[in-house]
Amino acid sequence: MIEDMNPFKISQNELDLAAEIMNLDKKAHAILREPKRTIIVTIPVKMRDGSVQTFTGFRVLYNDARGPGKGGIRYHPLENVDTVKALSAWMTWKTSLANIPFGGAKGGIICDPKKLNDFELENLSRGYIRALGRTIGPKIDIPAPDVYTNPQIMAWMMDEYSELVGYDEPGVITGKPLEIGGSEGRFDSTAMGGMYVLREAAKMLKMDLKDSKIAIQGFGNAGKFAFEIATSLSGAKVVAVSDSAGGVYNPDGIDYKKLVEAKEKGGGVQSYEGAEKISNEQLLTVDADVIIPAAIENQITSQNADKIKAKVVLELANGPVTPDADRILFERGILDLPDFLVNSGGVVVSYFEWVQDIGGYYWTQDDVYKKLDTIITRSFNDVMAMQKKYESDGKRISPRTAAYIVAVDRVAKAMKARGWY
Ligand code: NAD
């Protein structure tokens, strides 16, 4: 089953499917099946107790035909090169779909950051940058935070890179603190982008968001902001929400402030009073117009896709819907909006951060949101236009396939223009 495959094979498989439907040039297809460059480094780190430990790190530049590589750095005990390769391929499609001038890249270090103190974490982060040296840079490959990395780590990395090249270079890394070249609007950019997609989808479906019910799986960075933005901007009602310990459901709506208070007291979302307790599986099939998976991958599968009642699935998490479930939702006429469209707000604001760092001129939060809206709305329209184009040729394709075709076609055209094939 595809769900058991190694992530890099899954990413190749997805490309192969899109390539077949769009009749992609064979030479372009062959180039796009493999990363351009895979770097594996050993990082010696001075530990607090005086010992030295070595760590393995990766940086994969998948494709840079449309511009320098862009993608986060993950710190994880189970990190491996195939996951990083797959994620770098997905970043290539994400930046291309957003039509921002970047290629795709990704990095990672095999480590358990919870077992490292700040001294060791800083040494590890600086060591990674020294090991990568000039293989990264604002015109080469620009990292960002991802799983278990944060603005402080980006700040150490940017500082180390600046030491290495001999001048201040904030454009080498995004997701930095505001004080050293970070961007306004970065924290909720992913959820904000997702809400722009939802607004456009509702317009297309002639669905009044004000009267709609939303269920959100996950109450972390993505899910929490999505809750706040959805209710404040659209007036929609969030009727169900969950975290890793389970969820709550109230058809009359859940109060955001009270939920945050309950969470801050140390309980999970289930410590919220005034709602029925439900499991994470139940959350996905409650009576709601929109389901927002905002937690982890493989949540909507062939096992539960036929039980979803919502009209729209907004994939704010990465990979929450398996390929089999994607087909079922499509057959059932449910609008499943793919992750690399819905959650692209983060990388778009990363792009804005890079532009601001290079220009040395910084924007207001309002500027950031307006420009984000323009780009996300354009991406949504590009996907829907591609779907319609195929439909008018008698071929029904899902929004995910349409998004793939838009993205892959742009990268292929850039490679062609450069004379790579
Ligand atoms: P996070 O760690 O801040 O939050 C994750 C949330 O999911 C937590 O509330 C956790 O309790 C919950 N959770 C974990 N396991 C669960 C389960 N089995 N069922 C239900 N809930 C569960 O992470 P995040 O930054 O919010 O990211 C969530 C998803 O969004 C990930 O797939 C991530 O890749 C994707 N994403 C996030 C961003 C971003 O900017 N934060 C950008 C792009 C994509």
Tab-separated table of C-alpha atoms and ligand atoms in Angstrom:
chain	number	residue	atom	x	y	z
A	1	MET	CA	0.000	0.000	0.000
A	2	ILE	CA	1.205	3.488	-0.841
A	3	GLU	CA	0.574	4.558	2.790
A	4	ASP	CA	3.413	2.213	3.909
A	5	MET	CA	5.928	3.465	1.400
A	6	ASN	CA	9.051	5.429	2.136
A	7	PRO	CA	8.270	9.174	1.910
A	8	PHE	CA	10.670	9.802	-0.953
A	9	LYS	CA	9.068	6.989	-2.983
A	10	ILE	CA	5.649	8.522	-2.196
A	11	SER	CA	6.826	11.916	-3.482
A	12	GLN	CA	8.191	10.283	-6.667
A	13	ASN	CA	4.940	8.394	-7.080
A	14	GLU	CA	2.902	11.600	-6.803
A	15	LEU	CA	5.109	13.259	-9.410
A	16	ASP	CA	4.767	10.219	-11.718
A	17	LEU	CA	0.963	10.411	-11.514
A	18	ALA	CA	0.911	14.120	-12.339
A	19	ALA	CA	3.500	13.602	-15.105
A	20	GLU	CA	1.318	11.004	-16.753
A	21	ILE	CA	-1.842	13.118	-16.674
A	22	MET	CA	-0.110	16.262	-17.916
A	23	ASN	CA	2.007	14.358	-20.456
A	24	LEU	CA	5.215	15.819	-19.004
A	25	ASP	CA	8.302	15.720	-21.205
A	26	LYS	CA	10.252	12.539	-20.316
A	27	LYS	CA	13.543	14.396	-19.878
A	28	ALA	CA	11.983	16.927	-17.522
A	29	HIS	CA	10.328	14.088	-15.617
A	30	ALA	CA	13.655	12.270	-15.182
A	31	ILE	CA	15.328	15.412	-13.790
A	32	LEU	CA	12.406	16.108	-11.446
A	33	ARG	CA	12.414	12.591	-9.951
A	34	GLU	CA	15.730	13.204	-8.127
A	35	PRO	CA	17.170	15.981	-5.957
A	36	LYS	CA	19.840	18.155	-7.496
A	37	ARG	CA	22.098	17.954	-4.445
A	38	THR	CA	22.128	15.985	-1.194
A	39	ILE	CA	24.621	17.010	1.463
A	40	ILE	CA	25.318	14.849	4.524
A	41	VAL	CA	27.483	16.372	7.245
A	42	THR	CA	28.953	15.233	10.537
A	43	ILE	CA	28.771	17.904	13.224
A	44	PRO	CA	31.073	17.653	16.251
A	45	VAL	CA	29.473	19.396	19.242
A	46	LYS	CA	31.073	20.443	22.537
A	47	MET	CA	28.694	19.309	25.277
A	48	ARG	CA	28.131	20.960	28.653
A	49	ASP	CA	30.013	18.140	30.485
A	50	GLY	CA	33.165	18.742	28.406
A	51	SER	CA	32.652	15.752	26.115
A	52	VAL	CA	32.238	15.946	22.337
A	53	GLN	CA	29.333	14.288	20.545
A	54	THR	CA	28.928	13.944	16.813
A	55	PHE	CA	25.592	14.454	15.048
A	56	THR	CA	24.523	13.775	11.461
A	57	GLY	CA	22.866	16.549	9.485
A	58	PHE	CA	21.350	16.797	6.005
A	59	ARG	CA	20.560	19.507	3.518
A	60	VAL	CA	18.863	18.641	0.257
A	61	LEU	CA	18.476	21.130	-2.577
A	62	TYR	CA	15.817	19.492	-4.706
A	63	ASN	CA	15.506	21.928	-7.584
A	64	ASP	CA	16.581	25.528	-8.122
A	65	ALA	CA	15.392	26.211	-11.663
A	66	ARG	CA	12.919	28.860	-10.410
A	67	GLY	CA	15.263	30.436	-7.839
A	68	PRO	CA	17.306	29.601	-4.743
A	69	GLY	CA	16.244	26.636	-2.605
A	70	LYS	CA	13.782	27.288	0.217
A	71	GLY	CA	12.792	24.980	3.057
A	72	GLY	CA	12.969	24.412	6.782
A	73	ILE	CA	15.367	22.595	9.093
A	74	ARG	CA	14.006	19.851	11.355
A	75	TYR	CA	15.601	18.547	14.553
A	76	HIS	CA	14.301	15.041	15.168
A	77	PRO	CA	15.622	11.734	16.548
A	78	LEU	CA	14.076	9.845	13.607
A	79	GLU	CA	15.255	12.248	10.909
A	80	ASN	CA	16.570	10.491	7.813
A	81	VAL	CA	17.738	11.408	4.356
A	82	ASP	CA	14.698	10.013	2.526
A	83	THR	CA	12.276	12.093	4.572
A	84	VAL	CA	14.374	15.191	3.913
A	85	LYS	CA	14.470	14.416	0.174
A	86	ALA	CA	10.678	13.992	0.068
A	87	LEU	CA	10.108	17.215	1.992
A	88	SER	CA	12.474	19.082	-0.343
A	89	ALA	CA	10.484	17.830	-3.358
A	90	TRP	CA	7.245	18.990	-1.729
A	91	MET	CA	8.818	22.418	-1.057
A	92	THR	CA	9.655	22.639	-4.775
A	93	TRP	CA	5.976	22.189	-5.674
A	94	LYS	CA	4.828	24.503	-2.882
A	95	THR	CA	7.013	27.469	-3.890
A	96	SER	CA	6.153	26.890	-7.535
A	97	LEU	CA	2.409	26.789	-6.872
A	98	ALA	CA	2.698	30.041	-4.902
A	99	ASN	CA	4.655	31.400	-7.872
A	100	ILE	CA	7.361	32.890	-5.664
A	101	PRO	CA	10.909	32.941	-7.063
A	102	PHE	CA	12.276	29.963	-5.136
A	103	GLY	CA	13.049	26.328	-5.675
A	104	GLY	CA	12.700	23.649	-3.018
A	105	ALA	CA	15.047	22.456	-0.271
A	106	LYS	CA	14.930	20.945	3.203
A	107	GLY	CA	17.328	20.142	6.036
A	108	GLY	CA	17.479	18.162	9.214
A	109	ILE	CA	19.669	16.947	12.049
A	110	ILE	CA	19.290	13.590	13.780
A	111	CYS	CA	18.988	14.661	17.418
A	112	ASP	CA	16.584	14.838	20.321
A	113	PRO	CA	16.413	18.583	21.078
A	114	LYS	CA	14.576	17.872	24.367
A	115	LYS	CA	17.768	16.222	25.647
A	116	LEU	CA	20.006	19.183	24.756
A	117	ASN	CA	20.469	22.301	26.885
A	118	ASP	CA	20.702	25.756	25.281
A	119	PHE	CA	24.515	25.705	25.238
A	120	GLU	CA	24.522	22.414	23.312
A	121	LEU	CA	21.645	23.451	21.044
A	122	GLU	CA	23.513	26.624	20.096
A	123	ASN	CA	26.751	24.707	19.424
A	124	LEU	CA	24.847	22.182	17.304
A	125	SER	CA	23.057	24.869	15.293
A	126	ARG	CA	26.242	26.872	14.661
A	127	GLY	CA	28.120	23.636	13.829
A	128	TYR	CA	25.496	22.724	11.223
A	129	ILE	CA	25.939	26.091	9.497
A	130	ARG	CA	29.752	25.814	9.571
A	131	ALA	CA	29.482	22.334	8.061
A	132	LEU	CA	27.183	23.533	5.267
A	133	GLY	CA	29.373	26.603	4.659
A	134	ARG	CA	28.704	28.354	1.389
A	135	THR	CA	26.321	25.698	0.112
A	136	ILE	CA	23.610	27.917	1.643
A	137	GLY	CA	23.132	31.648	1.088
A	138	PRO	CA	20.467	34.206	0.092
A	139	LYS	CA	21.061	33.455	-3.607
A	140	ILE	CA	21.672	29.704	-3.136
A	141	ASP	CA	19.489	28.061	-0.524
A	142	ILE	CA	17.591	29.753	2.321
A	143	PRO	CA	16.628	27.655	5.387
A	144	ALA	CA	13.795	28.366	7.867
A	145	PRO	CA	12.369	26.821	11.059
A	146	ASP	CA	10.430	23.558	11.025
A	147	VAL	CA	9.792	20.727	13.493
A	148	TYR	CA	11.559	21.526	16.825
A	149	THR	CA	13.461	24.523	15.499
A	150	ASN	CA	12.499	28.124	16.282
A	151	PRO	CA	13.404	31.815	15.809
A	152	GLN	CA	16.226	31.605	18.390
A	153	ILE	CA	17.869	28.774	16.464
A	154	MET	CA	17.472	30.762	13.225
A	155	ALA	CA	19.143	33.738	14.945
A	156	TRP	CA	22.201	31.656	15.958
A	157	MET	CA	22.398	30.237	12.453
A	158	MET	CA	22.168	33.643	10.776
A	159	ASP	CA	24.847	34.986	13.123
A	160	GLU	CA	27.160	32.046	12.385
A	161	TYR	CA	26.690	32.469	8.628
A	162	SER	CA	27.400	36.210	8.916
A	163	GLU	CA	30.650	35.414	10.804
A	164	LEU	CA	31.579	32.941	8.080
A	165	VAL	CA	31.125	35.341	5.166
A	166	GLY	CA	32.390	38.377	7.058
A	167	TYR	CA	29.329	40.635	6.772
A	168	ASP	CA	25.780	40.793	8.121
A	169	GLU	CA	23.561	38.558	6.009
A	170	PRO	CA	19.988	38.395	7.377
A	171	GLY	CA	18.663	37.117	4.016
A	172	VAL	CA	20.366	33.745	4.502
A	173	ILE	CA	17.634	32.424	6.800
A	174	THR	CA	13.984	33.258	7.456
A	175	GLY	CA	11.848	32.846	10.563
A	176	LYS	CA	14.211	35.068	12.554
A	177	PRO	CA	13.182	37.229	15.521
A	178	LEU	CA	11.866	40.682	14.515
A	179	GLU	CA	14.914	42.417	16.064
A	180	ILE	CA	17.292	40.932	13.475
A	181	GLY	CA	15.297	41.014	10.265
A	182	GLY	CA	12.253	38.834	10.909
A	183	SER	CA	8.941	39.768	9.310
A	184	GLU	CA	5.723	41.021	10.801
A	185	GLY	CA	2.840	38.601	10.388
A	186	ARG	CA	4.985	35.505	10.460
A	187	PHE	CA	3.412	33.759	13.474
A	188	ASP	CA	-0.066	33.334	12.090
A	189	SER	CA	0.879	33.391	8.395
A	190	THR	CA	0.081	29.710	7.801
A	191	ALA	CA	-3.386	29.920	9.334
A	192	MET	CA	-4.048	33.299	7.708
A	193	GLY	CA	-3.168	31.879	4.273
A	194	GLY	CA	-5.449	28.908	4.953
A	195	MET	CA	-8.311	31.249	5.795
A	196	TYR	CA	-7.849	33.175	2.531
A	197	VAL	CA	-8.140	29.835	0.709
A	198	LEU	CA	-11.287	29.005	2.679
A	199	ARG	CA	-12.800	32.403	1.874
A	200	GLU	CA	-12.210	31.857	-1.856
A	201	ALA	CA	-13.539	28.286	-1.713
A	202	ALA	CA	-16.701	29.472	0.060
A	203	LYS	CA	-17.190	32.150	-2.597
A	204	MET	CA	-16.864	29.523	-5.320
A	205	LEU	CA	-19.306	27.157	-3.602
A	206	LYS	CA	-21.680	30.028	-2.770
A	207	MET	CA	-21.417	29.035	0.842
A	208	ASP	CA	-21.949	31.694	3.499
A	209	LEU	CA	-19.100	31.273	5.963
A	210	LYS	CA	-21.023	33.286	8.542
A	211	ASP	CA	-23.543	30.499	8.886
A	212	SER	CA	-21.061	27.666	8.623
A	213	LYS	CA	-19.717	25.190	11.167
A	214	ILE	CA	-16.036	24.326	11.355
A	215	ALA	CA	-14.217	21.420	13.054
A	216	ILE	CA	-10.479	21.760	13.684
A	217	GLN	CA	-8.161	18.860	14.471
A	218	GLY	CA	-5.113	20.159	16.358
A	219	PHE	CA	-4.743	23.220	18.577
A	220	GLY	CA	-1.060	24.094	18.030
A	221	ASN	CA	0.378	26.951	16.021
A	222	ALA	CA	-1.678	26.184	12.895
A	223	GLY	CA	-4.962	25.053	14.504
A	224	LYS	CA	-5.138	27.690	17.232
A	225	PHE	CA	-4.649	30.642	14.886
A	226	ALA	CA	-7.041	29.044	12.397
A	227	PHE	CA	-9.707	28.969	15.141
A	228	GLU	CA	-9.108	32.586	16.099
A	229	ILE	CA	-8.970	33.893	12.528
A	230	ALA	CA	-11.925	31.827	11.278
A	231	THR	CA	-14.233	33.109	13.969
A	232	SER	CA	-13.029	36.705	13.998
A	233	LEU	CA	-12.793	37.239	10.226
A	234	SER	CA	-15.635	35.179	8.860
A	235	GLY	CA	-17.978	34.885	11.805
A	236	ALA	CA	-18.076	31.111	11.315
A	237	LYS	CA	-18.708	28.866	14.313
A	238	VAL	CA	-16.095	26.378	15.450
A	239	VAL	CA	-18.140	23.431	16.745
A	240	ALA	CA	-15.341	20.948	17.424
A	241	VAL	CA	-11.644	21.109	18.227
A	242	SER	CA	-9.054	18.623	19.460
A	243	ASP	CA	-5.468	18.111	20.522
A	244	SER	CA	-3.422	14.934	20.935
A	245	ALA	CA	-5.460	13.880	24.007
A	246	GLY	CA	-8.872	14.144	22.307
A	247	GLY	CA	-11.493	16.733	21.438
A	248	VAL	CA	-14.682	18.583	22.359
A	249	TYR	CA	-17.886	19.138	20.404
A	250	ASN	CA	-20.716	21.617	20.819
A	251	PRO	CA	-23.080	22.197	17.885
A	252	ASP	CA	-23.749	25.741	19.209
A	253	GLY	CA	-20.073	26.659	19.015
A	254	ILE	CA	-16.990	26.696	21.228
A	255	ASP	CA	-15.809	29.876	22.921
A	256	TYR	CA	-12.230	30.632	21.841
A	257	LYS	CA	-11.279	32.700	24.915
A	258	LYS	CA	-12.610	30.120	27.359
A	259	LEU	CA	-10.850	27.358	25.457
A	260	VAL	CA	-7.516	29.202	25.626
A	261	GLU	CA	-8.045	29.813	29.365
A	262	ALA	CA	-8.776	26.126	29.914
A	263	LYS	CA	-5.640	25.176	27.944
A	264	GLU	CA	-3.512	27.697	29.862
A	265	LYS	CA	-4.509	26.100	33.159
A	266	GLY	CA	-2.556	23.103	31.951
A	267	GLY	CA	-5.348	20.872	30.716
A	268	GLY	CA	-5.875	19.730	27.166
A	269	VAL	CA	-8.794	21.024	25.088
A	270	GLN	CA	-10.945	18.447	26.887
A	271	SER	CA	-10.678	20.534	30.064
A	272	TYR	CA	-13.003	23.048	28.306
A	273	GLU	CA	-16.378	22.953	29.990
A	274	GLY	CA	-19.673	23.073	28.157
A	275	ALA	CA	-19.017	20.631	25.346
A	276	GLU	CA	-19.231	16.922	24.723
A	277	LYS	CA	-15.931	15.027	24.837
A	278	ILE	CA	-15.105	13.276	21.583
A	279	SER	CA	-12.157	11.325	20.186
A	280	ASN	CA	-9.910	12.573	17.400
A	281	GLU	CA	-11.523	10.092	15.011
A	282	GLN	CA	-15.004	11.387	15.893
A	283	LEU	CA	-13.887	14.971	15.305
A	284	LEU	CA	-13.341	14.287	11.625
A	285	THR	CA	-16.877	13.019	11.087
A	286	VAL	CA	-18.923	15.529	13.157
A	287	ASP	CA	-21.699	17.506	11.536
A	288	ALA	CA	-19.690	20.439	10.143
A	289	ASP	CA	-19.410	22.265	6.823
A	290	VAL	CA	-15.635	22.522	6.949
A	291	ILE	CA	-13.051	20.163	8.446
A	292	ILE	CA	-9.606	21.586	9.090
A	293	PRO	CA	-6.989	18.918	9.824
A	294	ALA	CA	-4.237	20.934	11.528
A	295	ALA	CA	-2.293	18.295	13.462
A	296	ILE	CA	-0.471	15.379	11.871
A	297	GLU	CA	-0.353	13.304	8.692
A	298	ASN	CA	-2.563	10.378	7.567
A	299	GLN	CA	-5.728	11.340	9.477
A	300	ILE	CA	-8.299	10.989	6.700
A	301	THR	CA	-7.775	7.562	5.180
A	302	SER	CA	-9.673	4.978	3.145
A	303	GLN	CA	-11.163	3.872	6.503
A	304	ASN	CA	-13.013	7.103	7.314
A	305	ALA	CA	-13.193	9.144	4.079
A	306	ASP	CA	-16.691	7.850	3.325
A	307	LYS	CA	-17.920	9.088	6.730
A	308	ILE	CA	-16.862	12.740	6.333
A	309	LYS	CA	-19.944	14.978	6.341
A	310	ALA	CA	-18.253	18.291	5.512
A	311	LYS	CA	-18.426	19.979	2.107
A	312	VAL	CA	-14.843	21.234	2.378
A	313	VAL	CA	-11.634	19.705	3.786
A	314	LEU	CA	-9.009	22.395	4.308
A	315	GLU	CA	-5.630	20.669	4.698
A	316	LEU	CA	-3.716	22.980	7.017
A	317	ALA	CA	-1.485	20.127	8.249
A	318	ASN	CA	0.989	18.451	5.941
A	319	GLY	CA	-0.255	15.190	4.430
A	320	PRO	CA	-3.429	14.723	6.543
A	321	VAL	CA	-5.298	12.996	3.684
A	322	THR	CA	-3.905	9.794	2.171
A	323	PRO	CA	-3.975	9.319	-1.639
A	324	ASP	CA	-6.751	6.683	-1.319
A	325	ALA	CA	-8.855	9.025	0.811
A	326	ASP	CA	-8.197	11.855	-1.644
A	327	ARG	CA	-9.804	9.751	-4.385
A	328	ILE	CA	-12.804	8.884	-2.196
A	329	LEU	CA	-13.423	12.512	-1.205
A	330	PHE	CA	-13.179	13.550	-4.842
A	331	GLU	CA	-15.665	10.893	-5.944
A	332	ARG	CA	-18.013	12.011	-3.176
A	333	GLY	CA	-17.901	15.615	-4.414
A	334	ILE	CA	-16.199	16.937	-1.271
A	335	LEU	CA	-13.815	19.802	-2.006
A	336	ASP	CA	-10.488	18.635	-0.546
A	337	LEU	CA	-8.037	21.526	-0.777
A	338	PRO	CA	-4.449	20.239	-0.791
A	339	ASP	CA	-1.867	21.018	1.867
A	340	PHE	CA	0.671	22.687	-0.420
A	341	LEU	CA	-1.953	25.252	-1.407
A	342	VAL	CA	-3.661	25.684	1.979
A	343	ASN	CA	-0.596	25.936	4.225
A	344	SER	CA	1.632	27.905	1.847
A	345	GLY	CA	1.131	31.134	3.847
A	346	GLY	CA	4.191	30.281	5.958
A	347	VAL	CA	6.568	30.046	3.030
A	348	VAL	CA	5.030	33.094	1.338
A	349	VAL	CA	5.743	35.233	4.420
A	350	SER	CA	9.221	33.661	4.516
A	351	TYR	CA	9.617	34.995	0.986
A	352	PHE	CA	8.491	38.425	2.207
A	353	GLU	CA	11.053	38.255	5.007
A	354	TRP	CA	13.818	37.511	2.473
A	355	VAL	CA	12.665	40.384	0.223
A	356	GLN	CA	12.647	42.779	3.206
A	357	ASP	CA	16.113	41.626	4.376
A	358	ILE	CA	17.604	42.041	0.918
A	359	GLY	CA	15.993	45.456	0.437
A	360	GLY	CA	16.647	46.571	4.022
A	361	TYR	CA	13.135	48.036	4.119
A	362	TYR	CA	10.545	46.562	6.465
A	363	TRP	CA	6.769	46.386	6.037
A	364	THR	CA	3.835	46.731	8.428
A	365	GLN	CA	1.738	43.735	9.393
A	366	ASP	CA	-1.048	45.133	7.268
A	367	ASP	CA	1.233	45.254	4.191
A	368	VAL	CA	2.219	41.639	4.831
A	369	TYR	CA	-1.388	40.401	5.086
A	370	LYS	CA	-2.475	42.292	1.956
A	371	LYS	CA	0.391	40.908	-0.117
A	372	LEU	CA	-0.206	37.431	1.321
A	373	ASP	CA	-3.862	37.621	0.346
A	374	THR	CA	-2.951	38.558	-3.238
A	375	ILE	CA	-0.573	35.604	-3.618
A	376	ILE	CA	-2.799	33.002	-1.930
A	377	THR	CA	-5.895	34.085	-3.872
A	378	ARG	CA	-3.907	33.878	-7.096
A	379	SER	CA	-2.739	30.331	-6.225
A	380	PHE	CA	-6.296	29.222	-5.461
A	381	ASN	CA	-7.502	30.646	-8.786
A	382	ASP	CA	-4.605	28.991	-10.673
A	383	VAL	CA	-5.580	25.588	-9.242
A	384	MET	CA	-9.272	25.992	-10.026
A	385	ALA	CA	-8.498	27.249	-13.546
A	386	MET	CA	-6.326	24.178	-14.196
A	387	GLN	CA	-9.071	21.888	-12.922
A	388	LYS	CA	-11.584	23.574	-15.265
A	389	LYS	CA	-9.182	23.383	-18.216
A	390	TYR	CA	-8.950	19.595	-17.825
A	391	GLU	CA	-12.676	19.336	-17.266
A	392	SER	CA	-13.339	21.144	-20.533
A	393	ASP	CA	-11.125	18.501	-22.211
A	394	GLY	CA	-13.331	15.815	-20.667
A	395	LYS	CA	-10.901	14.844	-17.868
A	396	ARG	CA	-11.973	15.120	-14.239
A	397	ILE	CA	-9.032	15.829	-11.954
A	398	SER	CA	-8.942	16.612	-8.232
A	399	PRO	CA	-7.724	19.969	-6.879
A	400	ARG	CA	-4.583	18.167	-5.665
A	401	THR	CA	-3.791	16.865	-9.140
A	402	ALA	CA	-4.551	20.284	-10.617
A	403	ALA	CA	-2.197	21.918	-8.088
A	404	TYR	CA	0.537	19.414	-8.970
A	405	ILE	CA	0.125	20.130	-12.654
A	406	VAL	CA	0.365	23.911	-12.135
A	407	ALA	CA	3.479	23.502	-9.976
A	408	VAL	CA	5.329	20.879	-12.013
A	409	ASP	CA	4.606	22.674	-15.272
A	410	ARG	CA	6.179	25.888	-13.953
A	411	VAL	CA	9.351	24.098	-12.805
A	412	ALA	CA	9.589	22.190	-16.103
A	413	LYS	CA	9.225	25.428	-18.080
A	414	ALA	CA	11.947	27.100	-15.989
A	415	MET	CA	14.294	24.144	-16.598
A	416	LYS	CA	13.533	24.276	-20.308
A	417	ALA	CA	14.211	28.028	-20.447
A	418	ARG	CA	17.562	27.451	-18.738
A	419	GLY	CA	18.401	24.767	-21.284
A	420	TRP	CA	18.501	21.870	-18.788
A	421	TYR	CA	16.711	19.640	-21.273
B	1	NAD	P1	2.096	22.130	16.765
B	1	NAD	O1	3.060	21.138	17.288
B	1	NAD	O2	2.148	23.544	17.214
B	1	NAD	O3	0.602	21.622	17.047
B	1	NAD	C1	0.135	20.346	16.733
B	1	NAD	C2	-1.214	20.153	17.418
B	1	NAD	O4	-1.729	18.871	17.016
B	1	NAD	C3	-1.162	20.129	18.927
B	1	NAD	O5	-2.316	20.761	19.427
B	1	NAD	C4	-1.204	18.628	19.265
B	1	NAD	O6	-1.764	18.384	20.538
B	1	NAD	C5	-2.123	18.154	18.172
B	1	NAD	N1	-2.029	16.727	17.880
B	1	NAD	C6	-0.946	15.910	17.885
B	1	NAD	N2	-1.312	14.655	17.583
B	1	NAD	C7	-2.636	14.687	17.368
B	1	NAD	C8	-3.591	13.721	17.018
B	1	NAD	N3	-3.269	12.437	16.856
B	1	NAD	N4	-4.862	14.114	16.862
B	1	NAD	C9	-5.227	15.403	17.056
B	1	NAD	N5	-4.373	16.352	17.399
B	1	NAD	C10	-3.096	16.007	17.551
B	1	NAD	O7	2.231	22.026	15.184
B	1	NAD	P2	1.774	23.104	14.104
B	1	NAD	O8	2.908	24.022	13.824
B	1	NAD	O9	0.452	23.643	14.465
B	1	NAD	O10	1.641	22.168	12.827
B	1	NAD	C11	0.498	21.346	12.608
B	1	NAD	C12	0.501	20.870	11.178
B	1	NAD	O11	0.531	21.978	10.295
B	1	NAD	C13	1.716	20.016	10.799
B	1	NAD	O12	1.319	19.047	9.846
B	1	NAD	C14	2.633	21.011	10.159
B	1	NAD	O13	3.546	20.387	9.264
B	1	NAD	C15	1.631	21.874	9.427
B	1	NAD	N6	2.193	23.182	9.080
B	1	NAD	C16	2.434	24.098	10.049
B	1	NAD	C17	2.988	25.299	9.692
B	1	NAD	C18	3.229	26.360	10.728
B	1	NAD	O14	3.576	27.467	10.330
B	1	NAD	N7	3.054	26.096	11.994
B	1	NAD	C19	3.305	25.571	8.333
B	1	NAD	C20	3.027	24.618	7.363
B	1	NAD	C21	2.469	23.414	7.772
